[in-house]
Short mmCIF file of C-alpha atoms in Angstrom, two decimals:
data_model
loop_
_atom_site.label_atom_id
_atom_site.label_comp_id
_atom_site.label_asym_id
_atom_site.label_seq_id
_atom_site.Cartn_x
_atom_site.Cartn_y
_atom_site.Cartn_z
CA UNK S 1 0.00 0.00 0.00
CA UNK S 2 1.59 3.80 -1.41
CA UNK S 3 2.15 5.83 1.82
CA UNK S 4 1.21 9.29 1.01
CA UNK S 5 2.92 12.73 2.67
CA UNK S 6 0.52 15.34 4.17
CA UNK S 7 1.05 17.50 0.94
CA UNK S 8 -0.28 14.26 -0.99
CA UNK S 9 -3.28 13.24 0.89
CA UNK S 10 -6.71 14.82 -0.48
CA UNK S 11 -8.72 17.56 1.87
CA UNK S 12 -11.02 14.76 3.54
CA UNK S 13 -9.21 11.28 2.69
CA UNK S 14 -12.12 9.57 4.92
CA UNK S 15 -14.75 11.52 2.42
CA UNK S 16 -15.95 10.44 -0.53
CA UNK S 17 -13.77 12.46 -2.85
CA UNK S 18 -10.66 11.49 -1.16
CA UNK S 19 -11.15 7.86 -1.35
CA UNK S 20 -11.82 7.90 -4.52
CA UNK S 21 -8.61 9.76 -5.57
CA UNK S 22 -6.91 7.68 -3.20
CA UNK S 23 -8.41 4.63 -4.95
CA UNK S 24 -7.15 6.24 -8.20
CA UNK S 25 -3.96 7.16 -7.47
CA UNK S 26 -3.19 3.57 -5.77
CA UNK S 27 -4.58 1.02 -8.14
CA UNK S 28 -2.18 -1.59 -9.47
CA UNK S 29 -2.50 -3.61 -12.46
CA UNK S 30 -2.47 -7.07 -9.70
CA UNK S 31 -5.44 -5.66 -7.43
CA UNK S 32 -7.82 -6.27 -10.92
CA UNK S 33 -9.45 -9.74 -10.95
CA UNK S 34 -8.25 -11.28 -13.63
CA UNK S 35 -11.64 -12.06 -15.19
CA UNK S 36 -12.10 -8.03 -14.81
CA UNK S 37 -9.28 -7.43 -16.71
CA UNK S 38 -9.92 -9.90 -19.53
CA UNK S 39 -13.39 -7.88 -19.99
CA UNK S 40 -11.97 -4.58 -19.61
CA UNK S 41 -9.82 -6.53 -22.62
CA UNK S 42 -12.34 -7.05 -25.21
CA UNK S 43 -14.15 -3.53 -23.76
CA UNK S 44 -10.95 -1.95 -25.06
CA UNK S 45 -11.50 -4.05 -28.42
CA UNK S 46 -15.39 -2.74 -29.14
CA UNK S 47 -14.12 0.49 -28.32
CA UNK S 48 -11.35 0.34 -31.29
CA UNK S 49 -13.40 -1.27 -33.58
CA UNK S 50 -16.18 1.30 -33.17
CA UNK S 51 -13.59 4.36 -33.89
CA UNK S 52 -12.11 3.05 -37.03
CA UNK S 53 -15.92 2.03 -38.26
CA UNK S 54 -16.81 5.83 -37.21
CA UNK S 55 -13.50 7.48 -38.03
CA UNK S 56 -14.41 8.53 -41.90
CA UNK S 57 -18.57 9.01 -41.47
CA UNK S 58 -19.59 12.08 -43.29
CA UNK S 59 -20.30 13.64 -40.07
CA UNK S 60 -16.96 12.15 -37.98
CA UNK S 61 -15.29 13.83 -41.62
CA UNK S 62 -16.79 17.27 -41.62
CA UNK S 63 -15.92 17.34 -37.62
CA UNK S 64 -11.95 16.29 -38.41
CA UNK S 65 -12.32 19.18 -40.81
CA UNK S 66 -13.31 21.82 -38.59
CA UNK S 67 -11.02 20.94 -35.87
CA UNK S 68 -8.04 20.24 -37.19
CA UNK S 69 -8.60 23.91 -38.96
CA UNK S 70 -8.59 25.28 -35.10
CA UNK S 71 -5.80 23.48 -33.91
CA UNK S 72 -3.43 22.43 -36.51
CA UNK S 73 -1.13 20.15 -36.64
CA UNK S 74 0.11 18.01 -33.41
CA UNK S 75 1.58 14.70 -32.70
CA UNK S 76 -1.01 12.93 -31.11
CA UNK S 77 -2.67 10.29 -34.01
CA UNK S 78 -6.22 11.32 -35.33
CA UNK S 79 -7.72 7.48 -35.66
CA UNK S 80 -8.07 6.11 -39.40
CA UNK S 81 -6.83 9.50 -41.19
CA UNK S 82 -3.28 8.93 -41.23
CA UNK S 83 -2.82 12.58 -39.22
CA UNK S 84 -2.01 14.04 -36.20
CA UNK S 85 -3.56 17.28 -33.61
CA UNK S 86 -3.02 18.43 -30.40
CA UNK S 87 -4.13 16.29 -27.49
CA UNK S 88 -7.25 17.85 -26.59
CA UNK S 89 -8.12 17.91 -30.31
CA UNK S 90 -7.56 14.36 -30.25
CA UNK S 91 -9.38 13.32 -27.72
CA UNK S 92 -11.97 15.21 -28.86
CA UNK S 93 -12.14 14.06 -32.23
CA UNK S 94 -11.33 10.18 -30.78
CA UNK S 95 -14.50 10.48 -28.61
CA UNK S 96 -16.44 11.24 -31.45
CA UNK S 97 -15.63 8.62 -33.68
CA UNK S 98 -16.31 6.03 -31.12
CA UNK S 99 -19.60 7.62 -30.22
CA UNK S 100 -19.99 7.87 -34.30
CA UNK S 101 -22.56 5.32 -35.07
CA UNK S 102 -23.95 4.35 -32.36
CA UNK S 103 -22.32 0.75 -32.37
CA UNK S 104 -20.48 1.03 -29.19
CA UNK S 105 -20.80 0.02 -25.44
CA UNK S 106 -23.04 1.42 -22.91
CA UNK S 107 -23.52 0.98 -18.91
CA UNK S 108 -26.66 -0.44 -18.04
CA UNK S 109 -27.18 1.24 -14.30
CA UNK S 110 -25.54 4.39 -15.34
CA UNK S 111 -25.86 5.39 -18.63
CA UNK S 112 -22.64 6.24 -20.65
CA UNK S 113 -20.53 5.15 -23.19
CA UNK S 114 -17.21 4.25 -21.56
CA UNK S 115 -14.75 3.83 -24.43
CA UNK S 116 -16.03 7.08 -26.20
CA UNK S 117 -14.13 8.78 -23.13
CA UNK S 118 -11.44 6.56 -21.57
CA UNK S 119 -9.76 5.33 -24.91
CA UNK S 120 -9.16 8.76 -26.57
CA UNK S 121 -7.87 10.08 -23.14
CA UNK S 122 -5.16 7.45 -22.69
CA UNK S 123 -4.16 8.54 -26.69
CA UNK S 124 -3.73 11.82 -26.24
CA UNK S 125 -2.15 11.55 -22.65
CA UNK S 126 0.48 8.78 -23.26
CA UNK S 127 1.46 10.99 -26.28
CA UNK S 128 1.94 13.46 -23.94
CA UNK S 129 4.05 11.90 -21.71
CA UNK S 130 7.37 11.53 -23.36
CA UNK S 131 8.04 7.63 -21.71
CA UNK S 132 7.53 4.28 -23.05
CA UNK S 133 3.83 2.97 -21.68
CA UNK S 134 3.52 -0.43 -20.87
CA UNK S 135 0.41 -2.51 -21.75
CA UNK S 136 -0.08 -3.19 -18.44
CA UNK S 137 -0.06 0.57 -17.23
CA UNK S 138 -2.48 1.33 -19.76
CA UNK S 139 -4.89 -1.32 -19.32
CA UNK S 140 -5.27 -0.48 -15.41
CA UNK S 141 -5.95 3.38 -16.09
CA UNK S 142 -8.47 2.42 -18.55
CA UNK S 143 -9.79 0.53 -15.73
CA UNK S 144 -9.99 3.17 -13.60
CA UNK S 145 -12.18 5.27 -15.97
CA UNK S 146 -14.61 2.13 -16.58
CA UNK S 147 -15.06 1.85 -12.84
CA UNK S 148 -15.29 6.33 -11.72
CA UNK S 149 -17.71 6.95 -14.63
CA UNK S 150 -20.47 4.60 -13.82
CA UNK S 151 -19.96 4.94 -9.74
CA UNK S 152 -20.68 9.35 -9.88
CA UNK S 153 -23.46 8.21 -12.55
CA UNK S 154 -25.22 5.74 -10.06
CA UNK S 155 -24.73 8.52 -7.47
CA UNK S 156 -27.26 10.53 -10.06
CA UNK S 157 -29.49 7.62 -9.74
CA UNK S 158 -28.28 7.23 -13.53
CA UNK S 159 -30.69 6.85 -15.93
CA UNK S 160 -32.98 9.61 -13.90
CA UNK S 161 -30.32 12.22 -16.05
CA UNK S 162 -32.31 10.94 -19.11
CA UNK S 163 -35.79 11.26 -17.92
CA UNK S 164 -34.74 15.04 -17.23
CA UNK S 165 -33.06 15.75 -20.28
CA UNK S 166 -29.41 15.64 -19.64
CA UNK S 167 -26.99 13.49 -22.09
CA UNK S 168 -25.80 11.83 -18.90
CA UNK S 169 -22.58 9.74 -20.47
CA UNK S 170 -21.58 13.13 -20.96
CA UNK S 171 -22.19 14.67 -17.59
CA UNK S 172 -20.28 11.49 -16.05
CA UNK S 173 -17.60 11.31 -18.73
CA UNK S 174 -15.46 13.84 -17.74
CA UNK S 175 -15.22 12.00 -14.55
CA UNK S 176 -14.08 9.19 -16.01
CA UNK S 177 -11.66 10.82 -18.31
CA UNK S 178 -10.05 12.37 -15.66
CA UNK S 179 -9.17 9.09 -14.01
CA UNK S 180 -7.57 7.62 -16.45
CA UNK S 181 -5.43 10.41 -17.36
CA UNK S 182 -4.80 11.46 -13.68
CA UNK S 183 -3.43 7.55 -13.18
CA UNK S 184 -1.23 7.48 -16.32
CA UNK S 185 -0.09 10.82 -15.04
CA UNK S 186 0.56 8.89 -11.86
CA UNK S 187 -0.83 11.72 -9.96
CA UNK S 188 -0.89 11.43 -5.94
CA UNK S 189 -4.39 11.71 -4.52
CA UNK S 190 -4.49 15.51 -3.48
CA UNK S 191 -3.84 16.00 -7.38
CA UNK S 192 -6.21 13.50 -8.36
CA UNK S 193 -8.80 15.44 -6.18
CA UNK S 194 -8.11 18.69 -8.08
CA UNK S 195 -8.52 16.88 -11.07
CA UNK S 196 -11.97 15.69 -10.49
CA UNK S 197 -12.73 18.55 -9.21
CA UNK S 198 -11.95 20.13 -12.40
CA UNK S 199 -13.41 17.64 -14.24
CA UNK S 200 -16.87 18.41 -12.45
CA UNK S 201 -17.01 21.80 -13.14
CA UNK S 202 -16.66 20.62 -16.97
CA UNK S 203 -20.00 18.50 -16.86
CA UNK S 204 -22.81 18.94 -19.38
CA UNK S 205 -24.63 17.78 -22.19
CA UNK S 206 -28.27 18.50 -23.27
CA UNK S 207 -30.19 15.49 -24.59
CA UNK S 208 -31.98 17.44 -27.32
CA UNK S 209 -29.19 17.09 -29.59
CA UNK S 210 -30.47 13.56 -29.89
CA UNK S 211 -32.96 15.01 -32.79
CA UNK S 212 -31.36 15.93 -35.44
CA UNK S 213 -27.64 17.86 -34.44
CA UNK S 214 -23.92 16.09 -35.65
CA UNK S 215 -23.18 17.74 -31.72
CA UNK S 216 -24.89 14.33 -30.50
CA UNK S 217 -22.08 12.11 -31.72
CA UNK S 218 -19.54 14.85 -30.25
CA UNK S 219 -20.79 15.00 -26.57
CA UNK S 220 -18.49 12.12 -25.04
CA UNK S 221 -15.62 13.32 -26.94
CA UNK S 222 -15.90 17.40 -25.43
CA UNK S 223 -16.28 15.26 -22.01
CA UNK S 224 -13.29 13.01 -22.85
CA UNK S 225 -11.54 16.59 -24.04
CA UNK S 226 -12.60 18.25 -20.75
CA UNK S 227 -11.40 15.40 -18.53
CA UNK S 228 -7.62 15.53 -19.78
CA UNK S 229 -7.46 18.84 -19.38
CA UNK S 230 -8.40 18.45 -16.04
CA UNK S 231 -5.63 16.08 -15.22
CA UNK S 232 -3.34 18.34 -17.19
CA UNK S 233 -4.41 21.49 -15.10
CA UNK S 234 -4.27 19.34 -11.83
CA UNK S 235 -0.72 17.80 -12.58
CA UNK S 236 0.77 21.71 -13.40
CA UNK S 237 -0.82 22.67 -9.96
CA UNK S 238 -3.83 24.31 -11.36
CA UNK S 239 -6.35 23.27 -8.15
CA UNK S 240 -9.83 22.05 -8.55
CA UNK S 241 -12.67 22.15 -6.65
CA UNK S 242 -11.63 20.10 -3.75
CA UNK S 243 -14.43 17.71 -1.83
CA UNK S 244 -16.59 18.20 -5.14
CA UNK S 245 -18.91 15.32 -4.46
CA UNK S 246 -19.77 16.59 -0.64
CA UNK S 247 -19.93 20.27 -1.68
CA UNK S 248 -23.68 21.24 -0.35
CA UNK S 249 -23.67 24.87 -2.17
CA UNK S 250 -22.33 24.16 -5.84
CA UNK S 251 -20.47 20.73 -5.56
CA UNK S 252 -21.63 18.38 -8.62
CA UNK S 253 -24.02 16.10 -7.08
CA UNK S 254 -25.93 19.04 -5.40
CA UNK S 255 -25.71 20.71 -8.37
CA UNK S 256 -26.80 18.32 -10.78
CA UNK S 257 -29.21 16.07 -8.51
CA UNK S 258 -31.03 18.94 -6.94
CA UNK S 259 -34.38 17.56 -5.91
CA UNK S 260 -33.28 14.21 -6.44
CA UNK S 261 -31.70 13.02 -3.58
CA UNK S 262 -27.45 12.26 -4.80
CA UNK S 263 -26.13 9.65 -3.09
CA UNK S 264 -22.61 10.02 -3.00
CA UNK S 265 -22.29 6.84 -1.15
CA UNK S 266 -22.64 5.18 -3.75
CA UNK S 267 -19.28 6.20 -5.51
CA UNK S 268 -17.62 4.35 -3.26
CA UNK S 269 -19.64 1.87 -2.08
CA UNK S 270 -17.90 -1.77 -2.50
CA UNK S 271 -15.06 0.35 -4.47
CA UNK S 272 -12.34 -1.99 -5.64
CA UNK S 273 -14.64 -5.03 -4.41
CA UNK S 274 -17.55 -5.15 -6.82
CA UNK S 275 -16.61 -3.72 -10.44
CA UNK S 276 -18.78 -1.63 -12.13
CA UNK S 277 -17.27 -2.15 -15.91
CA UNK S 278 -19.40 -5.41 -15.63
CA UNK S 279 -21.99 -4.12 -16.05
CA UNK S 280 -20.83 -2.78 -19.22
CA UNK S 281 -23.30 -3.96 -22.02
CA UNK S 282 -21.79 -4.29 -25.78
CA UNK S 283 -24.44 -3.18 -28.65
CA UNK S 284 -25.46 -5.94 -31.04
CA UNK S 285 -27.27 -3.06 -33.39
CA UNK S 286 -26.22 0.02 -34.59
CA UNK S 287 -28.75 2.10 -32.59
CA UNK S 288 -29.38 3.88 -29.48
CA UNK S 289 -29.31 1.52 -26.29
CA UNK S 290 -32.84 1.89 -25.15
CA UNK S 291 -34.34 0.78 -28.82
CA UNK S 292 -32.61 -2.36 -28.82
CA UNK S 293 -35.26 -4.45 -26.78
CA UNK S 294 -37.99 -2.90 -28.73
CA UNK S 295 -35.45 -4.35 -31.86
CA UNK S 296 -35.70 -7.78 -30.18
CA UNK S 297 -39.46 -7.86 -30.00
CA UNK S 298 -39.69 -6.70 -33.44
CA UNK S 299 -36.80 -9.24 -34.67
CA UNK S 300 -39.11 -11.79 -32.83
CA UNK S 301 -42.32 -11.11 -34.41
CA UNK S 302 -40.64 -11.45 -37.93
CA UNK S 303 -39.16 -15.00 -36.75
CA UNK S 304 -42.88 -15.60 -36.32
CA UNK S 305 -43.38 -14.67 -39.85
CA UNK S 306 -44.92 -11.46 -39.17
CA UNK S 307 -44.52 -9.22 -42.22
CA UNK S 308 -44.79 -5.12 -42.21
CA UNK S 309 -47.87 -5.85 -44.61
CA UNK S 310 -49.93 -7.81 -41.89
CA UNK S 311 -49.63 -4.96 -39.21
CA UNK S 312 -52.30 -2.88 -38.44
CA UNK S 313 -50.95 -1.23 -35.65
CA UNK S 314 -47.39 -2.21 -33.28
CA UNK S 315 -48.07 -0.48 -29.51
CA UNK S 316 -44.63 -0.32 -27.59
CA UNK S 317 -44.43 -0.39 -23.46
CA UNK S 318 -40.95 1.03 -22.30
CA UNK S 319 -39.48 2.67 -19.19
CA UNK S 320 -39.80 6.15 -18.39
CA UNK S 321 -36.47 6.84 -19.16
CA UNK S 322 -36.49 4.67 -22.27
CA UNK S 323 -39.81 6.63 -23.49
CA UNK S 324 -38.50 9.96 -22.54
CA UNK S 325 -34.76 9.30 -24.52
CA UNK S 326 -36.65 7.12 -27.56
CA UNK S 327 -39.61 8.16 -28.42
CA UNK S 328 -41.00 11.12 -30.33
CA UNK S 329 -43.61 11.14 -33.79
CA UNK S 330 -40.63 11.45 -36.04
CA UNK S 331 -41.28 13.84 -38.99
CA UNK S 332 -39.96 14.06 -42.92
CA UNK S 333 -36.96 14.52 -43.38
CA UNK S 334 -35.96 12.52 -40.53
CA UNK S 335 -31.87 12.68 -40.15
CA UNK S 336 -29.67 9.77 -39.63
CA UNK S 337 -28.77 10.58 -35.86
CA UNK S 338 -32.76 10.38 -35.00
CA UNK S 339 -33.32 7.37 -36.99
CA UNK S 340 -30.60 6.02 -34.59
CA UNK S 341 -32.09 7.53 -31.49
CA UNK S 342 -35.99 6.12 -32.23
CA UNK S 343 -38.03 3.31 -31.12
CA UNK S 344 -40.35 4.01 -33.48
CA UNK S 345 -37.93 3.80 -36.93
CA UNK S 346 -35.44 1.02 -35.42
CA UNK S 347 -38.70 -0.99 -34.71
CA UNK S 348 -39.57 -1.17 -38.07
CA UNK S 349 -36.41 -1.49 -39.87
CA UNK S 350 -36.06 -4.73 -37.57
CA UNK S 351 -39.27 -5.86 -38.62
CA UNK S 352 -39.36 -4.94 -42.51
CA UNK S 353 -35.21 -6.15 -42.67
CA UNK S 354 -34.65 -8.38 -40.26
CA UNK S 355 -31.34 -6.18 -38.82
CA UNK S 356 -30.48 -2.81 -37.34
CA UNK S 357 -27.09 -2.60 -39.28
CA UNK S 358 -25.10 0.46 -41.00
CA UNK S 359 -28.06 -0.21 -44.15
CA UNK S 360 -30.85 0.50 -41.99
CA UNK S 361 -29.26 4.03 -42.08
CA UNK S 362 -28.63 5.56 -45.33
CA UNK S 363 -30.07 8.30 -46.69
CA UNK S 364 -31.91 5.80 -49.03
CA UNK S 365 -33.55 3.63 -46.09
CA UNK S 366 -33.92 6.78 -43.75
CA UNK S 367 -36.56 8.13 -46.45
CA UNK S 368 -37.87 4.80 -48.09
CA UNK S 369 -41.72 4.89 -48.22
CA UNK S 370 -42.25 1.00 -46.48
CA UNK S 371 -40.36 2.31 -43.66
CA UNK S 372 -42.93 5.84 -43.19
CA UNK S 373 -45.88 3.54 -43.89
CA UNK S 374 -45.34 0.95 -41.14
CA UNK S 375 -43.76 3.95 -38.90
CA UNK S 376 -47.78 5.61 -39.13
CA UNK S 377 -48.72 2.41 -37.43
CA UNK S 378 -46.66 2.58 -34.29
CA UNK S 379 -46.93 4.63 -30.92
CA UNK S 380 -44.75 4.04 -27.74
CA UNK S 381 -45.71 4.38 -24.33
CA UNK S 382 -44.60 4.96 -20.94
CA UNK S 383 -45.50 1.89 -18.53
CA UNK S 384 -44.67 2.40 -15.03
CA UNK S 385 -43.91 -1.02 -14.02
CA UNK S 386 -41.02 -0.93 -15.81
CA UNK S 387 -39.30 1.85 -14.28
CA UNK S 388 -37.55 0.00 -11.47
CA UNK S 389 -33.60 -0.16 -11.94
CA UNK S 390 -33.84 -4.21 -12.47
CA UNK S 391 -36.67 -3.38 -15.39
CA UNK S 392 -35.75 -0.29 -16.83
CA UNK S 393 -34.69 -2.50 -20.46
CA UNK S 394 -38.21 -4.64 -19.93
CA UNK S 395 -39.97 -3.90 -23.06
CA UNK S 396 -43.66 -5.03 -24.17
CA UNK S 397 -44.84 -5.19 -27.35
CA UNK S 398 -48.42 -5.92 -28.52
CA UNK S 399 -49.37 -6.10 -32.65
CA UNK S 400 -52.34 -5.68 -34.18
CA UNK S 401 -52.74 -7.94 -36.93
CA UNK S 402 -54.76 -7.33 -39.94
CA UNK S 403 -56.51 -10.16 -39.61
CA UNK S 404 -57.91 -9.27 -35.91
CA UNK S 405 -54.91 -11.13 -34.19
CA UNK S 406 -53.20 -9.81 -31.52
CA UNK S 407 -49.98 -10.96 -30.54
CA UNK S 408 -48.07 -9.69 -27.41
CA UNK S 409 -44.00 -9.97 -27.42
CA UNK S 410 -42.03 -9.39 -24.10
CA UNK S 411 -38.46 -9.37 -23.25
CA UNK S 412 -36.63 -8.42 -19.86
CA UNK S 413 -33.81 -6.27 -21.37
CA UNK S 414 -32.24 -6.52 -24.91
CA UNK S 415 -29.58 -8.67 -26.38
CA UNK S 416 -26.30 -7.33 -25.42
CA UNK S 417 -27.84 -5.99 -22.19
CA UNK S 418 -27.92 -7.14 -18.47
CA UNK S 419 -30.19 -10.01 -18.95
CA UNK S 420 -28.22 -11.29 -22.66
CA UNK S 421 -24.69 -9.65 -22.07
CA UNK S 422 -22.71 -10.27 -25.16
CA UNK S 423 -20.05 -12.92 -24.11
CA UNK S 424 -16.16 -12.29 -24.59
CA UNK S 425 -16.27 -14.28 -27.80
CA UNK S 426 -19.79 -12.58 -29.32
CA UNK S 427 -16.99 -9.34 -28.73
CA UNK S 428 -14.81 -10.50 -30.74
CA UNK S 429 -17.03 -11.95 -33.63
CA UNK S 430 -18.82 -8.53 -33.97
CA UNK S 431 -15.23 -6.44 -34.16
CA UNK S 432 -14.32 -8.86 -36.88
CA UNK S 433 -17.58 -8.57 -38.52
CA UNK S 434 -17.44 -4.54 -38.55
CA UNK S 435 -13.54 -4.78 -39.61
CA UNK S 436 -14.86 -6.88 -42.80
CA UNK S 437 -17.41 -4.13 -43.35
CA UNK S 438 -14.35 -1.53 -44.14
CA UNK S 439 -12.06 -4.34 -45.53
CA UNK S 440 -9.32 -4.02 -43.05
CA UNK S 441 -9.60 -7.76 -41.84
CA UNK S 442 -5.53 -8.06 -42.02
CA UNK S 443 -4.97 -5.04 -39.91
CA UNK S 444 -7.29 -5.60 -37.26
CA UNK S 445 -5.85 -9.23 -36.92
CA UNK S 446 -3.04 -7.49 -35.93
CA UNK S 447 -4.83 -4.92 -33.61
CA UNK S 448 -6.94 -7.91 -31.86
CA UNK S 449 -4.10 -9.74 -31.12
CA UNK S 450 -2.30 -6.65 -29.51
CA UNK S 451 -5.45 -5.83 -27.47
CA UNK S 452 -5.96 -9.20 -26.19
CA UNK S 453 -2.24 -9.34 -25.28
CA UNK S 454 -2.16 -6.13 -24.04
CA UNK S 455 -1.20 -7.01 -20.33
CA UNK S 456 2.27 -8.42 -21.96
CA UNK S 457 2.73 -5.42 -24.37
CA UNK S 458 5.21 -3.73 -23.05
CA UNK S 459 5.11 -0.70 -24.96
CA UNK S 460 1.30 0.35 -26.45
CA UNK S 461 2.98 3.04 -29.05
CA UNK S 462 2.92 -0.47 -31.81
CA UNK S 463 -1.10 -0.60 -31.00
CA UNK S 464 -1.29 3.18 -31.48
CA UNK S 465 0.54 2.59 -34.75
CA UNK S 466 -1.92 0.31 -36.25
CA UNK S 467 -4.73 2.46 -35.78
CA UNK S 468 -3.59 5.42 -36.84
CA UNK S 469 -3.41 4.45 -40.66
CA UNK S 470 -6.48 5.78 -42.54
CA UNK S 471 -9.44 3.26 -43.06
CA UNK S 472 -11.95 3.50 -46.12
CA UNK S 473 -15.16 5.45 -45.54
CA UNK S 474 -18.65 3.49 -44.74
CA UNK S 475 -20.87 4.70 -47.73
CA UNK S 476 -23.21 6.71 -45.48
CA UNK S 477 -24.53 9.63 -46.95
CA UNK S 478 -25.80 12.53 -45.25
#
């Protein structure tokens, strides 16, 4: 165990804040179960694989565009463009093509999109350090972010960020960020604290970007952005708000869970003992997390030889926070970034095509009049019973057949979720199936074998090589 000096220690290293720095600052690669690692593992994998699938998107293109214009030129790799930016541009930029299509992992209790913000901040901040970093160093401050992004989200009583219209990955991200940045910076805790700090006061995101704005995609990567600079600030002496999780007046759970009863316990509770990247769930479609049940009970109906001709009308029960986030009577022209977002459209794309893939969202399927015609017949609704936090993925579905059927569909939480988590191996079969969709099944041999090694890499800069070459563009129109 690190012995700290009084100048190290955070304000209050019995409060919340200060054991969770203290947590930071002393985690070692061997206090990890190793099952925990190998998951973190193949998290770090579906992370990779969703950047280089988002890296050229017309939106992830235009964004690369307008940043590197700001910043310039840098030496920290822009993923699949063969360039480099500054670090914050990086991250940024690294978020965002994670975050690009909506293909990559979310937490179940605590919603937020892990990779989107730990990934690009390890990039940009080993490129900043100016030593060799070990696999093994790497893969533990990645860690760290998995586990300090989901804890200050339960503390929000998580999902209750959507129901109130707050992108809430993006309020927790910089949080997690932070972390990892703050441990490869091998920060002491009293730093660590001024980094979170920091990181706190650099919370937002407004879910109403969800609609029809590129920003959507960008939100985890300004958070993953934010949360460097943080550690940055904190590691040049630059203080932070110290205690930022006890603060009454100000402090970020008092701030952002005003009238909603924070718990901070809850960051720490069972901290280093139960692991909260377990509860990481891995997307098996290429849509927003809370349509993929509907998805299933749609995908279900069709096994059942249900055809978009024989509906009369689809009625679909979700969660408050599910109905809040999903739903909306989408209008012409309806833009790809909604599609993704609603029940409504990924319902019937599952039903009419029998997948929620990158072809359910061209510009061509977006529009198509068999999709608009069955979308007419749909409504979603709010059902109460499923708001608890072991239901909140329980989705009904009843359909109205033409012929005066009805038949009724239920499922407790989607595939890929916490009730049908995607297994180690389902991880790897989906990154090879989305490398084969941009032809770069050689290279990401390569990459999978350095990520799945990566506890006996003992320098990552050879995995930062391979994906920094350019990759071909999806053909996604916008």
């Amino acid at each position: 165990m690190t012995t700290y000096s009084p100048a190290e220690q955070p304000t209050d290293a019995a409060g919340v804040t200060g054991r969770l720095a203290t947590w930071v600052a002393g985690l070692q690669h061997d206090d990890v179960p190793q099952p925990v690692r190998e998951r973190a593992r193949h998290l770090v994998l579906d992370g990779l694989i969703c950047a280089l699938v988002g890296a050229r998107l017309p939106w992830s293109e235009r964004a690369v565009d307008a940043v590197v214009a700001l910043e310039g030129k840098g030496d920290v790799p822009v993923i699949g463009w063969g360039l480099t930016t500054s670090g914050p541009a990086a991250c940024l930029l690294n978020g965002t093509f994670i975050q690009g299509f909506e293909l990559d992992d979310y937490h179940v209790r605590a919603p937020l999109h892990s990779n989107s913000l730990v990934v690009p901040s390890a990039l940009s901040t080993i490129s900043a350090l100016g030593r060799t970093v070990s696999g093994k160093e790497t893969l533990t401050a990645l860690i760290a972010g998995y586990e300090v992004g989901p804890r200050v989200g339960l503390a929000l009583h998580g999902a209750e960020m959507l129901s109130r219209g707050w992108h809430s990955g993006a309020v927790f991200g910089t949080h997690a960020s932070a972390a990892t940045s703050a441990r490869l910076r091998r920060l002491d805790p009293a730093r660590i604290e001024d980094a979170l700090g920091l990181a706190g006061t650099q919370s937002a995101g407004l879910m109403a970007a969800q609609y029809e704005a590129m920003s959507k995609r960008m939100h985890h990567g300004f958070s993953s952005r934010n949360g460097l600079y943080a550690a940055a600030l904190a590691e040049a002496g630059y203080t932070g708000i110290k205690r930022v999780y006890e603060r009454e007046y100000g402090g970020f759970l008092a701030t952002f869970g005003e009238g909603h009863d924070p718990r901070a316990d809850l960051i720490v509770d069972a901290l280093g003992g139960e692991w909260a990247l377990l509860d990481t769930g891995v997307k098996a479609y290429a849509a927003m997390a809370a349509t993929h049940a509907p998805i299933d009970c749609a995908l279900e109906a069709r096994s059942r030889g249900i055809a978009g001709g024989d509906v009369e009308s689809i009625s679909v029960e979700v969660s408050h926070a599910a109905y809040h986030h999903g739903w909306w009577r989408p209008e012409r022209p309806l833009e790809t970034i909604g599609a993704q977002m609603n029940i409504g459209y990924a319902v019937c794309v599952a039903l009419l095509d029998g997948q929620v893939l990158a072809e359910q969202f061209t510009h061509d399927r977006v529009g198509a009049d068999d999709v608009w015609s069955l979308l007419d017949r749909v409504d979603v609704h709010h059902c109460p019973a499923f708001d608890g936090p072991e239901d909140r993925f329980r989705t009904r579905m009843v359909i109205a057949l033409r012929s005066g059927e009805s038949v009724e569909i239920e499922v407790a939480g989607p595939l890929g979720g916490p009730t049908r988590p995607l297994s180690n191996a389902d991880v790897v079969a989906k990154a090879r199936r989305l490398a084969a969709s941009i032809d770069i099944v050689d290279r990401w041999a390569r990459i999978e074998d350095l990520v799945l090694g990566l506890d006996s890499l003992s320098d990552v800069s050879v995995l930062i090589a391979e994906l920094t070459a350019p990759v071909p563009a999806l053909p996604i129109a916008l």
